Structure formats: structure tokens, C-alpha cells
Amino acid sequence: MGPRITAIRTHLMQAGPLGVSGWGDVKSSITTGTRNWLFVTVETNAGITGLGEGSGWPRVVETAVGDLAHIVIGQNAFDIERISQRMAVAMMGHGMSGVVGQGAIAAIDMALWDIKGKALGVPVWQLLGGMMRDRIRAYTHASTPEQAKDAVARGYTAIKTGGVANPVAKARAIRAAIGDDCDLMIDLHGPPWLSLPDAISISRELGKLRPLFVEEPLAPENIEGYRALRRAVDVPLAAGERHGGLHGVAPLLFENLVDVIQPDSGRAGGLTGMRKLAAIAEARFATVAPHSGSLGPVAEFAAIHLLAAIPNALILERMDPDWPGRSQVINGAAPRMVDGHVVVPDAPGLGVTLDEAFVAANPSLRNVGLPSGGWPKGTEAATLYSQPRTPRAGILPD
């Protein structure tokens, strides 16, 4: 019999903007001071406290966590799958829960894995099946050749760039700067999202750079577009960060629409949901590269534990450099990097603790914002969700 859950507390904070983003020409919601992180502590009658994070849409997820608390308190903290199912059933009457409901489940689920690891004296990766690897390859972001070369000098062997403004020219310049011994990834997400013809043309051109993957070239709702894109290009495709939970991400795998799945550990139903997605991906010969761009340090550690234990781990996204306060949130326990790889931690549970005073000293102010810089000239005021590139003759540089 495991410990009983006695209380659930939430800790919402305003995080600082990224230090470097691959989206230097597009100011996104996480580069303009609207990034929030939500941490959840789950307390038990055994004196063991677990820590989780649900940063999919933090200010809204906080309300969902509070709404779920009464069906979680009193439960056996070791019954993680049962509690996950219990939370899903409790939200069923509200329809498809999306990133808010799955973010709340993720935060509580993550904390339960932390509790179980601490109670048994083992790291979470041990509970997930044991260690497949003791180091996990990581990538970071760059918007300029200079930023890319700096990251390589710090040991990274994989770089991601992004943007909907001149992505081919930017990717070419960074490939030239880092050479062929480093992997390159290109993120094409909106707004505005690309039209299908533009996504095909751009992805074909990017394929000449031999990228590790091209990420989110189409809007996440455009499943029919992904089917057509898959037939038209041979470049590896990646997606999944914007979907909530197992059932949101899995359709991309069921139809073999992507080669790399990118579940967000703050949106995908926690480690329970991500482990199931990893198994589906393995059955489809796809790999896992968790999203981390908007997430805080607790969700990052959860992703590290997952990647340490699954066979089809590809790479970990890192925001490096990031806001200096990131490591202070977890009392300085930043992931240890060696030669472009994260060293898998061996402390019980997730291996992190929360500096509640620091979190409280950075109260949440706002959590949404409009990006700027990605739309074709003269159209930004309309803030279109998707549109073709214009003038179309200029989308592929000579």
C-alpha cells in the first residue's frame, strides 16, 4: 500500500524570455515576456511530496488542477494509471479536454511518478523500465550563423532554426556555418501557417540540406495536408507539440504521417501519456524528440527520464542559453551537459526540488501575446492563422 494523497498545491510564475531562439526574425509568445510556468506539488501522509509541471497553458491549467484536486486527494499515490484514468473520466463531461485538461493531468501525473521514485529510493527512469542510455543527445536553437557556431563551440552537435520568414535562406546559412558533421533541424510553424503548395516547395528545398527533420510545416489541424505532404516529399517530418494527450498526438503515428513525434511533457498527459505515445511510435518505427520550448525545468527533467528509458529516443530540445532564473526555480539543479549530451540523473524521483520563494517572487502577469514578423509584407495587421507566401516567386532563394 502506497502513501495517500493529502493535498495538491499550485505554483504559478512569470518566467523570463528566452536567451536565444531560432525565431530571431519572428517574435513569438515565449520571446516577448508572456511565458508562464505552472508547478504542482502533491503531498502525502507519508511526508513525501512530489513535483510536477503543467505548462501547456499555465494560467488556465492552474484552474483545471484545482478542479481535479477533490477526486485525487485521498487516493493511493502509487496507483498512477488508475488516477490518470480517474482524471480523464472526471473531465469527460466537458468534451475533448485538449492541452488544458491534459496539462492538468500531466502536472499531477508527473508529481505521482516523483513520489513513487522517492518512496522506493530510485530515479523515475528506473520505474519506466530501466536505463537504455546514460546520456541523451541534445540540441539547441540558433537564428544566425554566429549563434549556431557558438552553440557548436559549447559542444552541441545538433542545431535547430526556425521561422516563416525566409526559412530556406536562413537554414542554408546555418548549414554552411556548422558544416556537415552537425545535424540541422528547421521549424516552420506559424503563424501564419504555410499553405500546402508552399509547404511542399519549402520542404523539398530544405531536404537538400539533409536535415534531421523538418518540423510542423502545416497547421496541426491540417491532417489531410499532412497526408499530401507525406506523399510529396522524402524529408523526415516532425510534429505533435501542440496536441494534448495520447489521443491528440497518436493519429499522426497511426497514419505514419511523421518520422519524429514531439509530445510536450506539460501537455501530453504526463509521463504516463508520453510512455504510451513512445510505444506507439516504436511500433510505427518513429522516434521521440519531446518539445520543450515553452516549458520550465521540471518538465524538462521529466522528459530526460523518459528518454533515458525508451528505445526510440532521438534527441532532447534544450533552450540554451535561457532565462537565468530557470535553474534557480529548482534550486540550481540544471541538467549536466557533457559533449552535447545531457547526463541522466540518478537521484530518487525526478531529482529536483522547487524554490517556492523564488517562484512566488515572480508572479504571473499575462500568458498570451501576439507574435510579430512572420506574415508576408502588408498582412500582419490581419493576424491571419494561415496564408500562402507572397510574393510566391520569392519563397525559394536562388
CSV table of C-alpha atoms in Angstrom, one decimal:
chain,number,residue,atom,x,y,z
A,1,MET,CA,0.0,0.0,0.0
A,2,GLY,CA,1.4,3.3,-1.0
A,3,PRO,CA,1.0,6.7,0.7
A,4,ARG,CA,-2.3,8.6,0.5
A,5,ILE,CA,-2.5,11.9,-1.2
A,6,THR,CA,-3.5,14.6,1.2
A,7,ALA,CA,-3.1,17.9,-0.6
A,8,ILE,CA,-2.4,19.4,-4.0
A,9,ARG,CA,-0.9,22.9,-4.3
A,10,THR,CA,-0.2,25.0,-7.4
A,11,HIS,CA,2.7,27.4,-8.0
A,12,LEU,CA,2.3,29.8,-11.0
A,13,MET,CA,5.1,32.1,-12.1
A,14,GLN,CA,6.1,34.5,-14.9
A,15,ALA,CA,9.3,33.3,-16.5
A,16,GLY,CA,11.7,35.5,-18.3
A,17,PRO,CA,12.0,35.4,-22.1
A,18,LEU,CA,14.4,33.1,-23.9
A,19,GLY,CA,18.1,33.9,-24.2
A,20,VAL,CA,18.4,32.6,-27.8
A,21,SER,CA,15.6,31.5,-30.1
A,22,GLY,CA,15.7,30.0,-33.6
A,23,TRP,CA,13.0,32.5,-34.3
A,24,GLY,CA,15.1,35.7,-34.3
A,25,ASP,CA,13.1,37.2,-37.1
A,26,VAL,CA,9.8,36.4,-35.6
A,27,LYS,CA,8.9,37.5,-32.1
A,28,SER,CA,6.8,34.7,-30.6
A,29,SER,CA,4.7,34.5,-27.4
A,30,ILE,CA,7.7,32.9,-25.5
A,31,THR,CA,10.2,35.5,-26.6
A,32,THR,CA,8.2,38.6,-25.6
A,33,GLY,CA,7.6,38.2,-21.9
A,34,THR,CA,4.4,36.1,-21.9
A,35,ARG,CA,6.0,32.7,-20.8
A,36,ASN,CA,4.4,31.3,-17.7
A,37,TRP,CA,5.3,28.1,-15.8
A,38,LEU,CA,2.9,26.1,-13.6
A,39,PHE,CA,4.3,23.8,-11.0
A,40,VAL,CA,2.2,21.4,-8.9
A,41,THR,CA,3.2,19.8,-5.6
A,42,VAL,CA,1.3,16.7,-4.4
A,43,GLU,CA,1.6,16.0,-0.7
A,44,THR,CA,1.1,12.6,1.0
A,45,ASN,CA,0.5,11.3,4.5
A,46,ALA,CA,4.0,9.7,4.4
A,47,GLY,CA,5.6,13.1,4.3
A,48,ILE,CA,6.7,12.6,0.7
A,49,THR,CA,6.0,15.5,-1.7
A,50,GLY,CA,6.0,15.1,-5.5
A,51,LEU,CA,6.7,17.8,-8.0
A,52,GLY,CA,5.1,18.2,-11.4
A,53,GLU,CA,4.6,20.8,-14.2
A,54,GLY,CA,1.7,21.6,-16.5
A,55,SER,CA,2.9,24.4,-18.6
A,56,GLY,CA,0.8,23.9,-21.7
A,57,TRP,CA,-1.4,26.9,-21.0
A,58,PRO,CA,-0.4,27.6,-17.4
A,59,ARG,CA,-2.8,30.2,-16.1
A,60,VAL,CA,-5.7,28.1,-17.4
A,61,VAL,CA,-4.3,24.7,-16.4
A,62,GLU,CA,-4.0,26.0,-12.8
A,63,THR,CA,-7.8,26.3,-12.6
A,64,ALA,CA,-8.1,22.8,-14.0
A,65,VAL,CA,-5.7,21.3,-11.4
A,66,GLY,CA,-7.8,22.9,-8.7
A,67,ASP,CA,-11.0,21.5,-10.1
A,68,LEU,CA,-9.5,17.9,-10.3
A,69,ALA,CA,-8.0,18.0,-6.8
A,70,HIS,CA,-11.0,16.7,-4.9
A,71,ILE,CA,-11.1,13.4,-7.0
A,72,VAL,CA,-7.3,12.9,-6.5
A,73,ILE,CA,-6.9,13.7,-2.8
A,74,GLY,CA,-7.3,10.5,-0.7
A,75,GLN,CA,-6.1,8.2,-3.4
A,76,ASN,CA,-3.1,5.9,-3.2
A,77,ALA,CA,-0.3,7.9,-4.8
A,78,PHE,CA,1.2,4.7,-6.2
A,79,ASP,CA,-1.9,4.0,-8.4
A,80,ILE,CA,-0.7,6.2,-11.1
A,81,GLU,CA,-2.5,4.7,-14.1
A,82,ARG,CA,-5.7,4.4,-12.1
A,83,ILE,CA,-5.5,8.1,-11.1
A,84,SER,CA,-4.8,9.1,-14.7
A,85,GLN,CA,-7.9,7.3,-15.9
A,86,ARG,CA,-9.9,8.8,-13.0
A,87,MET,CA,-9.0,12.3,-14.0
A,88,ALA,CA,-9.8,11.6,-17.7
A,89,VAL,CA,-13.2,10.3,-16.7
A,90,ALA,CA,-13.9,13.2,-14.5
A,91,MET,CA,-13.3,15.7,-17.4
A,92,MET,CA,-15.3,13.6,-19.9
A,93,GLY,CA,-18.5,15.7,-19.4
A,94,HIS,CA,-16.7,18.8,-20.6
A,95,GLY,CA,-15.8,17.3,-24.0
A,96,MET,CA,-12.4,16.9,-25.6
A,97,SER,CA,-10.0,18.3,-22.9
A,98,GLY,CA,-7.1,19.4,-25.2
A,99,VAL,CA,-4.0,20.9,-23.8
A,100,VAL,CA,-5.7,22.4,-20.7
A,101,GLY,CA,-7.1,19.1,-19.4
A,102,GLN,CA,-4.1,17.1,-20.5
A,103,GLY,CA,-1.8,19.8,-19.0
A,104,ALA,CA,-3.6,19.3,-15.6
A,105,ILE,CA,-3.3,15.6,-15.8
A,106,ALA,CA,0.3,15.9,-16.8
A,107,ALA,CA,1.2,18.0,-13.8
A,108,ILE,CA,-0.4,15.7,-11.3
A,109,ASP,CA,0.8,12.6,-13.1
A,110,MET,CA,4.4,13.8,-13.1
A,111,ALA,CA,4.3,14.5,-9.4
A,112,LEU,CA,3.0,11.0,-8.7
A,113,TRP,CA,5.9,9.4,-10.5
A,114,ASP,CA,8.2,11.7,-8.5
A,115,ILE,CA,6.5,10.5,-5.2
A,116,LYS,CA,6.9,6.8,-6.2
A,117,GLY,CA,10.5,7.2,-7.1
A,118,LYS,CA,11.3,9.0,-3.8
A,119,ALA,CA,9.4,6.4,-1.8
A,120,LEU,CA,11.2,3.5,-3.4
A,121,GLY,CA,14.6,5.3,-3.5
A,122,VAL,CA,15.0,5.1,-7.3
A,123,PRO,CA,15.0,7.6,-10.1
A,124,VAL,CA,11.9,7.8,-12.3
A,125,TRP,CA,13.7,6.3,-15.3
A,126,GLN,CA,14.1,3.1,-13.3
A,127,LEU,CA,10.3,2.9,-12.8
A,128,LEU,CA,9.8,3.5,-16.6
A,129,GLY,CA,11.6,0.3,-17.4
A,130,GLY,CA,15.2,0.9,-16.5
A,131,MET,CA,18.1,2.7,-18.3
A,132,MET,CA,18.5,2.4,-22.0
A,133,ARG,CA,21.2,5.1,-22.1
A,134,ASP,CA,23.1,7.2,-19.5
A,135,ARG,CA,23.5,10.2,-21.8
A,136,ILE,CA,20.9,11.9,-24.1
A,137,ARG,CA,21.9,13.9,-27.1
A,138,ALA,CA,20.5,17.4,-27.0
A,139,TYR,CA,20.0,20.2,-29.5
A,140,THR,CA,19.7,24.0,-29.0
A,141,HIS,CA,18.5,26.9,-31.1
A,142,ALA,CA,20.1,29.5,-33.3
A,143,SER,CA,18.7,32.2,-35.5
A,144,THR,CA,22.1,33.3,-37.0
A,145,PRO,CA,25.2,31.6,-38.2
A,146,GLU,CA,27.1,33.2,-35.3
A,147,GLN,CA,24.7,31.8,-32.7
A,148,ALA,CA,25.0,28.4,-34.4
A,149,LYS,CA,28.8,28.4,-34.3
A,150,ASP,CA,28.7,29.5,-30.7
A,151,ALA,CA,26.5,26.5,-29.8
A,152,VAL,CA,28.8,24.1,-31.6
A,153,ALA,CA,31.7,25.6,-29.7
A,154,ARG,CA,29.9,24.7,-26.5
A,155,GLY,CA,29.6,21.1,-27.5
A,156,TYR,CA,26.3,20.8,-29.3
A,157,THR,CA,26.2,18.6,-32.4
A,158,ALA,CA,22.7,19.5,-33.4
A,159,ILE,CA,21.1,22.9,-34.1
A,160,LYS,CA,17.5,23.9,-34.8
A,161,THR,CA,16.5,27.1,-36.5
A,162,GLY,CA,13.1,28.3,-37.4
A,163,GLY,CA,10.8,31.0,-38.8
A,164,VAL,CA,8.3,31.5,-41.5
A,165,ALA,CA,10.2,34.4,-43.0
A,166,ASN,CA,12.9,33.2,-45.4
A,167,PRO,CA,13.4,29.8,-43.7
A,168,VAL,CA,15.4,28.3,-46.7
A,169,ALA,CA,17.9,31.2,-46.8
A,170,LYS,CA,18.4,31.0,-43.0
A,171,ALA,CA,18.8,27.2,-43.0
A,172,ARG,CA,21.3,27.4,-45.8
A,173,ALA,CA,23.4,30.0,-44.0
A,174,ILE,CA,23.4,28.0,-40.8
A,175,ARG,CA,24.2,24.7,-42.6
A,176,ALA,CA,27.2,26.5,-44.1
A,177,ALA,CA,28.3,27.7,-40.7
A,178,ILE,CA,28.1,24.4,-38.9
A,179,GLY,CA,29.2,22.1,-41.7
A,180,ASP,CA,28.0,18.6,-42.4
A,181,ASP,CA,29.2,17.0,-39.2
A,182,CYS,CA,26.3,18.7,-37.2
A,183,ASP,CA,22.7,17.9,-37.6
A,184,LEU,CA,20.3,20.7,-38.6
A,185,MET,CA,16.6,20.9,-37.9
A,186,ILE,CA,14.2,23.5,-39.3
A,187,ASP,CA,10.9,24.5,-37.6
A,188,LEU,CA,8.3,26.0,-39.9
A,189,HIS,CA,5.4,26.6,-37.6
A,190,GLY,CA,3.1,29.6,-37.9
A,191,PRO,CA,1.6,32.0,-37.7
A,192,PRO,CA,0.8,32.2,-40.3
A,193,TRP,CA,0.9,28.5,-41.2
A,194,LEU,CA,2.0,27.6,-44.7
A,195,SER,CA,-0.3,26.6,-47.5
A,196,LEU,CA,0.2,23.0,-48.7
A,197,PRO,CA,1.9,24.0,-52.0
A,198,ASP,CA,4.3,26.3,-50.1
A,199,ALA,CA,5.0,23.6,-47.5
A,200,ILE,CA,5.8,21.1,-50.3
A,201,SER,CA,8.1,23.6,-52.1
A,202,ILE,CA,10.0,24.7,-49.0
A,203,SER,CA,10.3,21.2,-47.6
A,204,ARG,CA,11.7,19.9,-50.8
A,205,GLU,CA,14.3,22.6,-50.9
A,206,LEU,CA,15.2,22.1,-47.2
A,207,GLY,CA,15.6,18.4,-48.0
A,208,LYS,CA,18.8,19.3,-50.0
A,209,LEU,CA,20.4,20.3,-46.6
A,210,ARG,CA,19.8,16.8,-45.2
A,211,PRO,CA,18.0,17.9,-42.1
A,212,LEU,CA,17.4,15.6,-39.1
A,213,PHE,CA,13.8,16.7,-39.5
A,214,VAL,CA,11.5,19.5,-40.8
A,215,GLU,CA,9.1,20.5,-38.0
A,216,GLU,CA,5.4,21.5,-38.3
A,217,PRO,CA,5.3,22.7,-41.9
A,218,LEU,CA,1.5,22.7,-41.7
A,219,ALA,CA,-1.1,23.7,-39.1
A,220,PRO,CA,-1.7,20.9,-36.6
A,221,GLU,CA,-5.4,20.6,-37.6
A,222,ASN,CA,-4.5,20.0,-41.3
A,223,ILE,CA,-4.3,16.2,-41.2
A,224,GLU,CA,-5.3,16.0,-44.9
A,225,GLY,CA,-2.5,18.4,-45.7
A,226,TYR,CA,0.0,16.2,-43.8
A,227,ARG,CA,-1.2,13.2,-45.9
A,228,ALA,CA,-0.5,15.1,-49.1
A,229,LEU,CA,2.8,16.4,-47.9
A,230,ARG,CA,3.9,13.0,-46.8
A,231,ARG,CA,3.3,11.7,-50.4
A,232,ALA,CA,5.1,14.7,-51.9
A,233,VAL,CA,8.4,14.9,-50.0
A,234,ASP,CA,11.1,12.5,-48.7
A,235,VAL,CA,12.4,14.7,-45.9
A,236,PRO,CA,11.9,13.5,-42.3
A,237,LEU,CA,8.8,15.2,-40.8
A,238,ALA,CA,8.2,16.1,-37.1
A,239,ALA,CA,5.1,17.3,-35.3
A,240,GLY,CA,3.0,16.8,-32.2
A,241,GLU,CA,3.9,19.5,-29.7
A,242,ARG,CA,0.5,21.3,-30.0
A,243,HIS,CA,-1.7,18.3,-29.4
A,244,GLY,CA,-3.0,17.3,-26.0
A,245,GLY,CA,-2.6,13.8,-24.6
A,246,LEU,CA,-2.3,10.4,-26.1
A,247,HIS,CA,-5.4,10.7,-28.4
A,248,GLY,CA,-4.3,14.1,-29.7
A,249,VAL,CA,-0.9,13.0,-30.9
A,250,ALA,CA,-1.4,9.4,-31.8
A,251,PRO,CA,-3.2,10.0,-35.1
A,252,LEU,CA,0.0,11.4,-36.6
A,253,LEU,CA,1.6,8.0,-35.9
A,254,PHE,CA,-1.4,5.8,-36.8
A,255,GLU,CA,-1.1,7.0,-40.4
A,256,ASN,CA,2.7,7.2,-40.5
A,257,LEU,CA,2.5,11.0,-41.2
A,258,VAL,CA,5.6,11.8,-39.2
A,259,ASP,CA,9.0,10.3,-38.6
A,260,VAL,CA,9.6,12.1,-35.3
A,261,ILE,CA,6.9,12.7,-32.6
A,262,GLN,CA,7.3,15.7,-30.3
A,263,PRO,CA,5.0,15.3,-27.3
A,264,ASP,CA,5.1,18.2,-24.9
A,265,SER,CA,5.6,16.8,-21.3
A,266,GLY,CA,3.4,19.6,-20.0
A,267,ARG,CA,0.5,18.9,-22.3
A,268,ALA,CA,0.7,15.2,-23.2
A,269,GLY,CA,-0.9,13.6,-20.1
A,270,GLY,CA,2.4,13.4,-18.1
A,271,LEU,CA,4.9,10.6,-18.2
A,272,THR,CA,2.0,8.1,-18.3
A,273,GLY,CA,0.7,9.5,-21.6
A,274,MET,CA,4.2,10.1,-23.1
A,275,ARG,CA,5.3,6.5,-22.3
A,276,LYS,CA,2.2,5.2,-24.2
A,277,LEU,CA,3.0,7.5,-27.2
A,278,ALA,CA,6.6,6.3,-27.2
A,279,ALA,CA,5.3,2.7,-27.5
A,280,ILE,CA,3.0,3.6,-30.4
A,281,ALA,CA,5.9,5.4,-32.1
A,282,GLU,CA,8.1,2.4,-31.7
A,283,ALA,CA,5.5,0.2,-33.4
A,284,ARG,CA,5.5,2.7,-36.3
A,285,PHE,CA,9.3,2.9,-36.4
A,286,ALA,CA,9.2,6.6,-35.4
A,287,THR,CA,11.4,8.3,-32.8
A,288,VAL,CA,10.6,10.7,-29.9
A,289,ALA,CA,12.0,14.2,-29.5
A,290,PRO,CA,10.0,15.9,-26.8
A,291,HIS,CA,9.0,19.6,-27.2
A,292,SER,CA,10.5,21.9,-24.5
A,293,GLY,CA,10.4,25.4,-25.9
A,294,SER,CA,7.8,27.0,-23.6
A,295,LEU,CA,8.3,24.6,-20.7
A,296,GLY,CA,10.0,25.0,-17.4
A,297,PRO,CA,12.8,22.9,-15.8
A,298,VAL,CA,10.6,20.3,-14.1
A,299,ALA,CA,9.0,19.2,-17.3
A,300,GLU,CA,12.5,19.1,-18.9
A,301,PHE,CA,13.7,16.7,-16.2
A,302,ALA,CA,10.6,14.5,-16.8
A,303,ALA,CA,11.5,14.3,-20.5
A,304,ILE,CA,15.0,13.3,-19.6
A,305,HIS,CA,13.8,10.4,-17.5
A,306,LEU,CA,11.5,9.3,-20.3
A,307,LEU,CA,14.3,9.5,-23.0
A,308,ALA,CA,16.6,7.5,-20.7
A,309,ALA,CA,14.2,4.6,-20.6
A,310,ILE,CA,12.7,4.2,-24.1
A,311,PRO,CA,14.4,2.6,-27.0
A,312,ASN,CA,13.3,5.1,-29.7
A,313,ALA,CA,14.6,8.3,-28.1
A,314,LEU,CA,16.0,10.6,-30.8
A,315,ILE,CA,17.1,13.9,-29.1
A,316,LEU,CA,16.2,16.4,-26.4
A,317,GLU,CA,15.3,20.0,-27.1
A,318,ARG,CA,17.1,22.5,-24.9
A,319,MET,CA,16.8,26.3,-24.6
A,320,ASP,CA,20.4,27.2,-24.0
A,321,PRO,CA,21.0,29.9,-23.1
A,322,ASP,CA,17.7,30.5,-21.4
A,323,TRP,CA,16.4,33.0,-18.8
A,324,PRO,CA,19.0,33.0,-16.0
A,325,GLY,CA,16.3,32.3,-13.4
A,326,ARG,CA,15.5,28.9,-14.9
A,327,SER,CA,17.9,26.9,-12.7
A,328,GLN,CA,17.0,28.9,-9.6
A,329,VAL,CA,13.4,27.6,-9.9
A,330,ILE,CA,14.7,24.1,-9.0
A,331,ASN,CA,17.4,25.2,-6.6
A,332,GLY,CA,20.2,25.2,-9.2
A,333,ALA,CA,19.7,21.6,-10.3
A,334,ALA,CA,20.2,22.3,-14.1
A,335,PRO,CA,20.8,19.2,-16.3
A,336,ARG,CA,24.5,18.4,-16.6
A,337,MET,CA,25.8,18.7,-20.1
A,338,VAL,CA,28.8,16.7,-21.5
A,339,ASP,CA,29.8,16.9,-25.2
A,340,GLY,CA,26.4,18.0,-26.3
A,341,HIS,CA,24.6,15.3,-24.2
A,342,VAL,CA,22.6,15.5,-21.0
A,343,VAL,CA,23.8,13.2,-18.3
A,344,VAL,CA,20.9,11.2,-16.9
A,345,PRO,CA,20.4,12.0,-13.2
A,346,ASP,CA,20.4,9.2,-10.6
A,347,ALA,CA,18.7,10.9,-7.6
A,348,PRO,CA,15.4,9.4,-6.4
A,349,GLY,CA,12.3,10.6,-8.2
A,350,LEU,CA,12.7,13.3,-10.8
A,351,GLY,CA,15.7,14.6,-8.8
A,352,VAL,CA,14.6,18.2,-8.4
A,353,THR,CA,13.1,20.4,-5.7
A,354,LEU,CA,11.2,23.7,-6.0
A,355,ASP,CA,12.3,27.0,-4.7
A,356,GLU,CA,8.8,28.2,-3.8
A,357,ALA,CA,10.0,31.6,-2.6
A,358,PHE,CA,11.7,32.3,-5.9
A,359,VAL,CA,8.5,31.2,-7.8
A,360,ALA,CA,6.4,33.5,-5.6
A,361,ALA,CA,8.7,36.4,-6.2
A,362,ASN,CA,7.9,36.2,-9.9
A,363,PRO,CA,4.1,36.3,-10.0
A,364,SER,CA,2.2,35.7,-13.2
A,365,LEU,CA,1.2,38.8,-15.2
A,366,ARG,CA,0.0,37.5,-18.5
A,367,ASN,CA,0.2,34.4,-20.6
A,368,VAL,CA,-0.9,35.2,-24.1
A,369,GLY,CA,0.6,37.5,-26.7
A,370,LEU,CA,0.5,38.1,-30.5
A,371,PRO,CA,3.7,37.3,-32.4
A,372,SER,CA,5.1,39.6,-35.0
A,373,GLY,CA,7.3,39.4,-38.0
A,374,GLY,CA,6.1,36.2,-39.7
A,375,TRP,CA,3.5,37.5,-42.1
A,376,PRO,CA,4.1,38.5,-45.7
A,377,LYS,CA,4.5,42.2,-46.1
A,378,GLY,CA,1.4,44.3,-45.5
A,379,THR,CA,-0.7,41.5,-44.0
A,380,GLU,CA,0.5,41.4,-40.3
A,381,ALA,CA,-2.4,43.6,-39.1
A,382,ALA,CA,-4.9,41.0,-40.2
A,383,THR,CA,-3.2,38.4,-38.0
A,384,LEU,CA,-4.2,35.5,-40.3
A,385,TYR,CA,-3.9,32.0,-38.9
A,386,SER,CA,-2.7,30.6,-42.3
A,387,GLN,CA,-2.0,32.1,-45.7
A,388,PRO,CA,0.2,31.4,-48.8
A,389,ARG,CA,3.6,33.0,-49.0
A,390,THR,CA,3.5,36.2,-51.2
A,391,PRO,CA,5.1,37.1,-53.5
A,392,ARG,CA,5.4,33.4,-54.1
A,393,ALA,CA,8.2,33.8,-56.6
A,394,GLY,CA,10.5,34.7,-53.6
A,395,ILE,CA,9.9,31.8,-51.2
A,396,LEU,CA,12.9,29.9,-52.6
A,397,PRO,CA,16.1,31.9,-52.9
A,398,ASP,CA,18.4,31.3,-55.8
